[in-house]
Short mmCIF file of N, CA and C in Angstrom, two decimals:
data_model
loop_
_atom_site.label_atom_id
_atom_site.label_comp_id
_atom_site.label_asym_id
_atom_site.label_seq_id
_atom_site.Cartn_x
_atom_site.Cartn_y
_atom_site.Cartn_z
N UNK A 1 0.85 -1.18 0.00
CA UNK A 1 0.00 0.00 0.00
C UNK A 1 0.89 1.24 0.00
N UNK A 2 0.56 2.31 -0.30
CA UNK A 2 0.95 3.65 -0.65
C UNK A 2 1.18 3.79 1.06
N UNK A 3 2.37 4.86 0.59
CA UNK A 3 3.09 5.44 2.13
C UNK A 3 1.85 6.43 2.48
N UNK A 4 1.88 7.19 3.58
CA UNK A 4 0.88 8.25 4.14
C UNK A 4 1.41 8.95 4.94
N UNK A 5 1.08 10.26 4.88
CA UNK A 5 1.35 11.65 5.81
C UNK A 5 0.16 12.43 6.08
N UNK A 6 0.61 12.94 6.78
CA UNK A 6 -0.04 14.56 6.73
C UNK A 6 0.68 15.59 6.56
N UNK A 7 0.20 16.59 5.84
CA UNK A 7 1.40 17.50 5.80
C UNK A 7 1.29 18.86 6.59
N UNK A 8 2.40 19.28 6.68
CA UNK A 8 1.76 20.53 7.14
C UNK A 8 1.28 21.69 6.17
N UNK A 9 0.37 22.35 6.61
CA UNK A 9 -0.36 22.77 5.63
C UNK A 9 0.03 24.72 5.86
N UNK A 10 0.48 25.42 5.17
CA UNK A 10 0.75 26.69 5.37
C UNK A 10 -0.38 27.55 4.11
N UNK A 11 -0.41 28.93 4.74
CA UNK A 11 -1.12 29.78 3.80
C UNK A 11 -0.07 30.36 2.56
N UNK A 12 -0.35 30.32 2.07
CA UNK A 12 0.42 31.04 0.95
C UNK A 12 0.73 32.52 1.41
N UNK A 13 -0.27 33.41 1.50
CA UNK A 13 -0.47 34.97 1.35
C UNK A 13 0.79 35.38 2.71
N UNK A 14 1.21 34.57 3.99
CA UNK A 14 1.76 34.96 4.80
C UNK A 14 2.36 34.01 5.34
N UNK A 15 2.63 32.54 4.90
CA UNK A 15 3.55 31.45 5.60
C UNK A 15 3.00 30.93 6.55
N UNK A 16 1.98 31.54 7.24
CA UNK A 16 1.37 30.37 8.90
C UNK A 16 1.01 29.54 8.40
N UNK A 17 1.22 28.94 9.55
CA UNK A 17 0.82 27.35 9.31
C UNK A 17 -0.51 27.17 10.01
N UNK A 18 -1.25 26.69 8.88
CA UNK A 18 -2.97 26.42 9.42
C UNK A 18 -3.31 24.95 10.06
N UNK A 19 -2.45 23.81 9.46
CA UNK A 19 -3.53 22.54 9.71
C UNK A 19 -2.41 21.75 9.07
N UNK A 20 -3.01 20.38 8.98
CA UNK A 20 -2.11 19.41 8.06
C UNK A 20 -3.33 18.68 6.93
N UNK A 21 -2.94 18.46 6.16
CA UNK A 21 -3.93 17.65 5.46
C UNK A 21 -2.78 16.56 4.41
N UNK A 22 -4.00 15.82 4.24
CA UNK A 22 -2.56 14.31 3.56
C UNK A 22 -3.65 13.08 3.47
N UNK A 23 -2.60 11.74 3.60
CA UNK A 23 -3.32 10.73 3.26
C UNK A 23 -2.67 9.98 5.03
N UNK A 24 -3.85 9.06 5.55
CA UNK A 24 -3.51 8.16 6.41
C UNK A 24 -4.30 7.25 6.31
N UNK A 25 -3.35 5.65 6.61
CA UNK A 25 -3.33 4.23 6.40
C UNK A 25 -4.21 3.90 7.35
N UNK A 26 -5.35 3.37 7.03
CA UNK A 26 -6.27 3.25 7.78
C UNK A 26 -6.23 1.12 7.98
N UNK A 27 -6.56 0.53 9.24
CA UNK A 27 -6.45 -0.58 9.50
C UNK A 27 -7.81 -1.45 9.29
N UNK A 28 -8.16 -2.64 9.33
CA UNK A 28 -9.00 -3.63 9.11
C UNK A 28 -10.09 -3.37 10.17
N UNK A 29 -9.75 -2.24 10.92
CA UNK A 29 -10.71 -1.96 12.13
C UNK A 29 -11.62 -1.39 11.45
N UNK A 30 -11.53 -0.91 10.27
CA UNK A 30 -12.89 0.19 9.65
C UNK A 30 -13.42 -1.00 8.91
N UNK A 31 -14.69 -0.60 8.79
CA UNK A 31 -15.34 -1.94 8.15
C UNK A 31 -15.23 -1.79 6.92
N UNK A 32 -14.27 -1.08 6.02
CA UNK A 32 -13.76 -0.59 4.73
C UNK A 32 -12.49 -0.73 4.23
N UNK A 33 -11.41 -1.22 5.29
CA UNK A 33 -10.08 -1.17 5.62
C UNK A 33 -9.95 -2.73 5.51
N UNK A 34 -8.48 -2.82 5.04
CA UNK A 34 -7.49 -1.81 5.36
C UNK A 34 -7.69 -0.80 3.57
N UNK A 35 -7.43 0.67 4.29
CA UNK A 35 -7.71 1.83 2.88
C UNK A 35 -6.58 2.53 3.47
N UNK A 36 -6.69 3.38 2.00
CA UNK A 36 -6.13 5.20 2.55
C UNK A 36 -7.12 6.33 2.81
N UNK A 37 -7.10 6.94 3.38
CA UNK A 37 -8.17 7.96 4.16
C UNK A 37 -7.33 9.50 3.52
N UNK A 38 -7.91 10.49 2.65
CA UNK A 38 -7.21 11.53 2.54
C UNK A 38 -8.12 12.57 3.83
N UNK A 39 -7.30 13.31 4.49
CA UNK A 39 -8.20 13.70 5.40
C UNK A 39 -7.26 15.09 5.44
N UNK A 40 -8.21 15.60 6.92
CA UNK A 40 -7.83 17.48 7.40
C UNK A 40 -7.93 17.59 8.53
N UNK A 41 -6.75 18.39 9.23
CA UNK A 41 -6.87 19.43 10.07
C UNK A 41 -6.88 20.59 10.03
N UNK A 42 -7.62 21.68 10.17
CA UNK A 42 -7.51 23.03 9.91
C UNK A 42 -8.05 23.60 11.24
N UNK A 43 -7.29 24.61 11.58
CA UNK A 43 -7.29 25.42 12.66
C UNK A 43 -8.81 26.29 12.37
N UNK A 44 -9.77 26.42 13.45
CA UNK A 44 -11.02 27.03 13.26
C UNK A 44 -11.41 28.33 12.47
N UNK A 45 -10.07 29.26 12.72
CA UNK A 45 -10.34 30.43 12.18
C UNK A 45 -9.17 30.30 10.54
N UNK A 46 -9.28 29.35 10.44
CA UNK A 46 -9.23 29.25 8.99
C UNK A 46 -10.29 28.53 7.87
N UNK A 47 -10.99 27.89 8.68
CA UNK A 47 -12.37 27.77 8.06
C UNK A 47 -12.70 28.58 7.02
N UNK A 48 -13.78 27.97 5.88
CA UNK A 48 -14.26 28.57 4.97
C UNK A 48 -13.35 29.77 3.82
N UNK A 49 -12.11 29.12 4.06
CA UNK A 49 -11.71 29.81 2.97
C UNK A 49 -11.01 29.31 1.41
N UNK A 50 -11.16 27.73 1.84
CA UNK A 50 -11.00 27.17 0.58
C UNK A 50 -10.04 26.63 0.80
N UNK A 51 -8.98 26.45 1.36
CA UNK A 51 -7.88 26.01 2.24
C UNK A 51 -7.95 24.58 1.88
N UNK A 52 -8.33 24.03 2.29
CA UNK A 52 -9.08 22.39 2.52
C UNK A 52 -9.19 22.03 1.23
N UNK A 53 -10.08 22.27 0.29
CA UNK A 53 -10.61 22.25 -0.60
C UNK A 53 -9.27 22.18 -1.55
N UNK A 54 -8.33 23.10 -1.87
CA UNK A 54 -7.52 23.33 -2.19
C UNK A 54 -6.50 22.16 -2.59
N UNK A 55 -5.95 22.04 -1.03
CA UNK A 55 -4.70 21.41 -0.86
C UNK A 55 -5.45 19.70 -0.83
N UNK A 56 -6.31 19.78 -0.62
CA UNK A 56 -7.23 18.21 -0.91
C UNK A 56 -7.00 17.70 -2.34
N UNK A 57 -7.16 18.87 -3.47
CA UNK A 57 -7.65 18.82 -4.39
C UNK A 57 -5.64 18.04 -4.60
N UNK A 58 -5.04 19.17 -4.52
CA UNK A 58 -3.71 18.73 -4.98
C UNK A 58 -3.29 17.16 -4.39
N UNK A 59 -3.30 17.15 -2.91
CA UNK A 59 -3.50 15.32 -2.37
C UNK A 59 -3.80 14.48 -3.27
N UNK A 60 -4.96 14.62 -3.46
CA UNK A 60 -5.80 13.32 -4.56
C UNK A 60 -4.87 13.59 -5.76
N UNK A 61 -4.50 14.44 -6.59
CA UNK A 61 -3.51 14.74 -7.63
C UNK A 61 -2.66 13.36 -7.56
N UNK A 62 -1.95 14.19 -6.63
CA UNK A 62 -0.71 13.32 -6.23
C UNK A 62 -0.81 11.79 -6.23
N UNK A 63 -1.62 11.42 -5.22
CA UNK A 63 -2.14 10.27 -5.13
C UNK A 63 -2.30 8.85 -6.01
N UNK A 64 -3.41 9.97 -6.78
CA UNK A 64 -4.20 9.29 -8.31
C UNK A 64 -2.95 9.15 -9.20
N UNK A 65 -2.05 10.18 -9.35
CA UNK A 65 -1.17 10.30 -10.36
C UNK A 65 -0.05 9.51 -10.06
N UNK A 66 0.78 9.66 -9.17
CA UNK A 66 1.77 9.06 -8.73
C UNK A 66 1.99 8.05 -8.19
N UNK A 67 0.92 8.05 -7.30
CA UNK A 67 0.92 6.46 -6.16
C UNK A 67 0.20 5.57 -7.00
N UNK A 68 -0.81 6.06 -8.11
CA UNK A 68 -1.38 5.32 -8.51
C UNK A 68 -2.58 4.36 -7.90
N UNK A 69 -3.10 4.60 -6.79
CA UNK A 69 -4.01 3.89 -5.86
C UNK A 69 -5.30 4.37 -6.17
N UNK A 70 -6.14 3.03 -6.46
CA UNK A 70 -7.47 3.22 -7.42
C UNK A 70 -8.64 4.11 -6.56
N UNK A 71 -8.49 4.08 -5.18
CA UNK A 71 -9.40 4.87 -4.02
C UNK A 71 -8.79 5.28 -3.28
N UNK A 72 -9.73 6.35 -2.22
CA UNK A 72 -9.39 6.75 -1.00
C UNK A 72 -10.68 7.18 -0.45
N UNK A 73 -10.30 7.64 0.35
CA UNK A 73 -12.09 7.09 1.54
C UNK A 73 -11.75 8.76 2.61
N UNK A 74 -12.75 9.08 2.88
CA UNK A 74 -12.91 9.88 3.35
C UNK A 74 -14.06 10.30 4.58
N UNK A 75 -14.09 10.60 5.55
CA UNK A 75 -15.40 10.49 6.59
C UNK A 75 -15.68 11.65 7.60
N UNK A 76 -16.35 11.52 7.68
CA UNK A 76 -16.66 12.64 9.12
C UNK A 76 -17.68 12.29 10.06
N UNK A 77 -17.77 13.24 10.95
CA UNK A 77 -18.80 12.92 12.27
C UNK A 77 -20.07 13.46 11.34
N UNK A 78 -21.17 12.72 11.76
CA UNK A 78 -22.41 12.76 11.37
C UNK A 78 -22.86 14.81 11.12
N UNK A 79 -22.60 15.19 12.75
CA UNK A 79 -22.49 16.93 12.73
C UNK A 79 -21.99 17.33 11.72
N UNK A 80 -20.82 17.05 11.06
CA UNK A 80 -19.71 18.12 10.65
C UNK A 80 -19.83 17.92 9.04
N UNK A 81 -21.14 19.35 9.03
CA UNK A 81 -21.59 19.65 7.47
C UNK A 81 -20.25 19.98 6.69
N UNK A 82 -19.57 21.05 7.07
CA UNK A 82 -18.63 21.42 6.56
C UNK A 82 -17.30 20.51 6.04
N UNK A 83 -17.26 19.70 6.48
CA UNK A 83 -16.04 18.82 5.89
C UNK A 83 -16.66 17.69 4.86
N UNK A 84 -17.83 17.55 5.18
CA UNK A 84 -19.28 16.74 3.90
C UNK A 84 -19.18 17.48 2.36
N UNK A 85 -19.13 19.14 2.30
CA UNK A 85 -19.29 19.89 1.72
C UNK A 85 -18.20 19.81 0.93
N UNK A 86 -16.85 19.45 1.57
CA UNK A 86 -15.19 19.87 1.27
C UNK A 86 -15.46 18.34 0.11
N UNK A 87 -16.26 17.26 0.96
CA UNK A 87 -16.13 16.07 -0.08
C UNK A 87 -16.56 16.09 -1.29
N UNK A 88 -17.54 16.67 -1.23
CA UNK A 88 -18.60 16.80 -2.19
C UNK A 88 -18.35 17.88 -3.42
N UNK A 89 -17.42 19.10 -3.12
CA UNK A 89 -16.42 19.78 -3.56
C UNK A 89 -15.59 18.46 -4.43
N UNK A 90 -14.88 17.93 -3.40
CA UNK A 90 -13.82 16.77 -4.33
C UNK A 90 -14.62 16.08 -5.07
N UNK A 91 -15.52 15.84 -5.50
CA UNK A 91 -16.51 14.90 -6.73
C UNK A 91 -16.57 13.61 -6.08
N UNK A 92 -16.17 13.60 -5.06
CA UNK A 92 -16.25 12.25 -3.36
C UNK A 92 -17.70 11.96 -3.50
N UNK A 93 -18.46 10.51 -3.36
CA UNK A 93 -19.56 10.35 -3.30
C UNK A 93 -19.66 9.41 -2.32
N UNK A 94 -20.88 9.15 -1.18
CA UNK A 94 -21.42 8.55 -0.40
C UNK A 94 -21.13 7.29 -0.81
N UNK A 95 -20.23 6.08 -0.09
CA UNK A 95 -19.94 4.86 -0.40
C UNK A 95 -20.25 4.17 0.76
N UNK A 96 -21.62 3.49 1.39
CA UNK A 96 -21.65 2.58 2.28
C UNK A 96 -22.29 3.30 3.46
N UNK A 97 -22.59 4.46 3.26
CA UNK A 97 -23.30 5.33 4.40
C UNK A 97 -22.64 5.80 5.69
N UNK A 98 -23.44 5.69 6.37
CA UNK A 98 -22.96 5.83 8.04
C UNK A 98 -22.28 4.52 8.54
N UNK A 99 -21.47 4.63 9.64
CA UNK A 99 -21.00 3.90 10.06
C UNK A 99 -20.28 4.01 11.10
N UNK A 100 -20.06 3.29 13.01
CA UNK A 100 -19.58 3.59 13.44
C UNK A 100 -17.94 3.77 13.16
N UNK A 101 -17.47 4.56 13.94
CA UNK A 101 -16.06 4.84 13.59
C UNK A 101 -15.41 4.10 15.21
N UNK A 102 -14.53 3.10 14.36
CA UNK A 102 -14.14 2.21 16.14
C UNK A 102 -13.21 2.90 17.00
N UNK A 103 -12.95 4.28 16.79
CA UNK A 103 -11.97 4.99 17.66
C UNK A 103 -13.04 5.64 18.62
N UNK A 104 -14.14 5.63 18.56
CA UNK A 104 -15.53 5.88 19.87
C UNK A 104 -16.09 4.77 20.09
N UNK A 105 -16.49 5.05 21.61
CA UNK A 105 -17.62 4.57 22.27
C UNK A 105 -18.98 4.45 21.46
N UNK A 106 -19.53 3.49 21.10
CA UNK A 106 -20.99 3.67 20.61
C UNK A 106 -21.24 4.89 21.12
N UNK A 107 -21.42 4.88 22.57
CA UNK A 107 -22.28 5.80 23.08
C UNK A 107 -22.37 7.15 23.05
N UNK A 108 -20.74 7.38 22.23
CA UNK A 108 -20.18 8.85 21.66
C UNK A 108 -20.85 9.73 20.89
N UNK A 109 -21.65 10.36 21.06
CA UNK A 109 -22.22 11.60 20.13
C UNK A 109 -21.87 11.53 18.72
N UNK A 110 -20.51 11.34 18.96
CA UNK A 110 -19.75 11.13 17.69
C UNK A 110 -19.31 10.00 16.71
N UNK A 111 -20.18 9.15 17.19
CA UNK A 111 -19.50 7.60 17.44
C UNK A 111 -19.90 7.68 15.54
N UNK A 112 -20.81 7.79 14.82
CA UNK A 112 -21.48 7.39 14.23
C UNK A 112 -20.38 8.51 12.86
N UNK A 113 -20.14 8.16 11.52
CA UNK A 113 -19.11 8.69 10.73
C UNK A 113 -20.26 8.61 9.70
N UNK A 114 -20.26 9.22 8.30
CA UNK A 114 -20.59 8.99 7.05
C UNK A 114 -19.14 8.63 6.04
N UNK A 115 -19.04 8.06 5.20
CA UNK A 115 -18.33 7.36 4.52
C UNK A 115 -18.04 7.91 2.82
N UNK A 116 -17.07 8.53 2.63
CA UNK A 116 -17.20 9.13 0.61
C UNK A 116 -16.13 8.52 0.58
N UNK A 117 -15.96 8.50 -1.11
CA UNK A 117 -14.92 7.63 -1.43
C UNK A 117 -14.65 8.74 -2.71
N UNK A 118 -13.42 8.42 -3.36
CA UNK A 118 -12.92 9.00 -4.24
C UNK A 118 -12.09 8.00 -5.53
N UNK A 119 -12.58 8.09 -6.02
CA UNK A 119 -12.59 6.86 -7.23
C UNK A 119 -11.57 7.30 -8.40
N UNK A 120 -10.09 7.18 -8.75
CA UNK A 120 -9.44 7.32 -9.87
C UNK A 120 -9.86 7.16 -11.22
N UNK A 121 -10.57 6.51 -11.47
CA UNK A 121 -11.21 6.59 -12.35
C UNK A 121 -11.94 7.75 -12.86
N UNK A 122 -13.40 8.05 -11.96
CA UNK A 122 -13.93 9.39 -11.89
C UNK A 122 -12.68 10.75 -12.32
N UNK A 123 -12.05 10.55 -11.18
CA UNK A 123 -10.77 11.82 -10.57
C UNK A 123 -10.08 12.11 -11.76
N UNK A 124 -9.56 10.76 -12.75
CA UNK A 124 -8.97 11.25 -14.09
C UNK A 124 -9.79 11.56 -15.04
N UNK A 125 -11.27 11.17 -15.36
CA UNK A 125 -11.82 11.45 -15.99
C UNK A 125 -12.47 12.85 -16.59
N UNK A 126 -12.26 13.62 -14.88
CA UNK A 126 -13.02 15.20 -14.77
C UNK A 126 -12.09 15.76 -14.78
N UNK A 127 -10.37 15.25 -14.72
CA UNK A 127 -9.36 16.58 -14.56
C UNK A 127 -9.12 16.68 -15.71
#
């Protein structure tokens, strides 16, 4: 399987560093796994500025192009419209629904993930 990072993620316009975003090796614990997960951290008050969207877009690039790896999987907490939006941005579509995520407690608020995937195929087809 393809190596994985996160990277650190800086603004262009002034050098801070906002977040990391990248790919991580996800284990047989996900009921989807073992995958690669392209995922994000972004600091709150960098929200909504395309950031994510962005450097996601270049990830999957890389990925699709170089590593050559036919998927990657992507998820969030049931709440968190905004990173749904970032998928859906990437041409990412709903693969397998909801699903707990085994790093919570059932009983976790959060316990419960939605599931997109990102398909090389698609990804070369629209760039």
């Amino acid at each position: 399987m393809a190596s994985q990072t996160f990277w650190v993620t800086e603004r262009i316009a002034d050098g801070s560093l906002i977040g990391a975003i990248g790919l991580h090796r996800l284990g047989d614990d996900f009921p989807f796994g073992p995958a690669l997960e392209v995922g994000w951290r972004l600091g709150r008050d960098c929200w909504g500025n395309g950031y994510v969207t962005e450097a996601a877009r270049a990830v999957l690039d890389y990925a699709f192009g170089t590593l050559d790896v036919p998927r990657f999987y992507a998820f969030t907490a049931l709440a968190n419209k905004r990173s749904e939006i970032v998928m859906q941005r990437l041409r990412m579509r709903v693969e397998g629904g909801e699903f707990p995520h085994p790093d919570y407690l059932p009983t976790d608020a959060s316990a419960m993930h939605m599931l997109y995937v990102a398909k090389k195929t698609i990804w070369m087809s629209d760039s």
